[in-house]
Coordinates of C-alpha atoms in Angstrom, one line a residue:
M1 CA 0.0 0.0 0.0
V2 CA 1.2 3.5 -0.8
Y3 CA 0.9 6.0 2.1
V4 CA 0.9 9.8 1.8
V5 CA 2.2 12.4 4.2
S6 CA -0.3 12.9 7.1
D7 CA -1.8 9.3 6.9
E8 CA -2.2 7.7 10.2
V9 CA -0.7 4.2 10.5
R10 CA 0.2 1.6 13.0
R11 CA 2.7 -1.4 12.8
K12 CA 0.9 -4.6 12.0
N13 CA 2.2 -6.2 15.2
G14 CA 0.7 -3.3 17.3
G15 CA 2.1 -0.2 18.8
P16 CA 1.2 3.5 18.8
R17 CA -0.6 5.4 16.1
M18 CA 1.9 7.2 13.9
I19 CA 1.8 9.9 11.3
V20 CA 3.5 9.4 8.0
T21 CA 6.0 12.3 7.5
G22 CA 7.7 11.1 4.3
Y23 CA 9.7 8.5 2.4
S24 CA 13.5 7.8 2.4
S25 CA 15.4 5.0 0.7
G26 CA 12.1 3.1 0.1
M27 CA 11.1 3.3 3.7
V28 CA 8.1 5.1 5.2
E29 CA 9.2 7.7 7.8
C30 CA 6.8 8.1 10.7
R31 CA 6.6 10.2 13.9
W32 CA 4.6 9.7 17.1
Y33 CA 4.4 11.0 20.6
D34 CA 5.3 8.5 23.3
G35 CA 4.2 10.5 26.3
Y36 CA 7.7 12.0 26.8
G37 CA 8.7 13.3 23.4
V38 CA 8.3 12.9 19.7
K39 CA 9.8 9.7 18.3
R40 CA 10.7 9.0 14.7
E41 CA 11.6 5.9 12.8
A42 CA 11.4 4.5 9.3
F43 CA 9.5 1.3 8.5
R44 CA 9.0 -0.9 5.5
E45 CA 5.6 -0.3 3.9
D46 CA 4.5 -3.9 4.4
D47 CA 5.1 -3.6 8.1
L48 CA 2.4 -0.9 8.4
T49 CA -1.3 -0.8 8.3
P50 CA -3.6 2.2 8.1
V51 CA -5.5 3.3 11.2
E52 CA -9.1 2.5 10.7
T53 CA -11.4 5.4 10.0
M54 CA -13.8 4.4 12.7
E55 CA -10.9 4.4 15.2
H56 CA -10.4 8.1 14.4
Q57 CA -13.9 8.9 15.6
H58 CA -13.4 7.5 19.1
V59 CA -12.4 10.4 21.4

């Protein structure tokens, strides 16, 4: 799946919701807040899954 900047994703094996911030060397760059600070890491596209639209509506 191709992601665009600002898409919300999560690793398929779980973890925090992350925002796609770009692409580098074929990897998807993501950022998220872990409660202490902003973290960033690059992941393979097939390791990620989009955050469900219904999940966005839960506040």
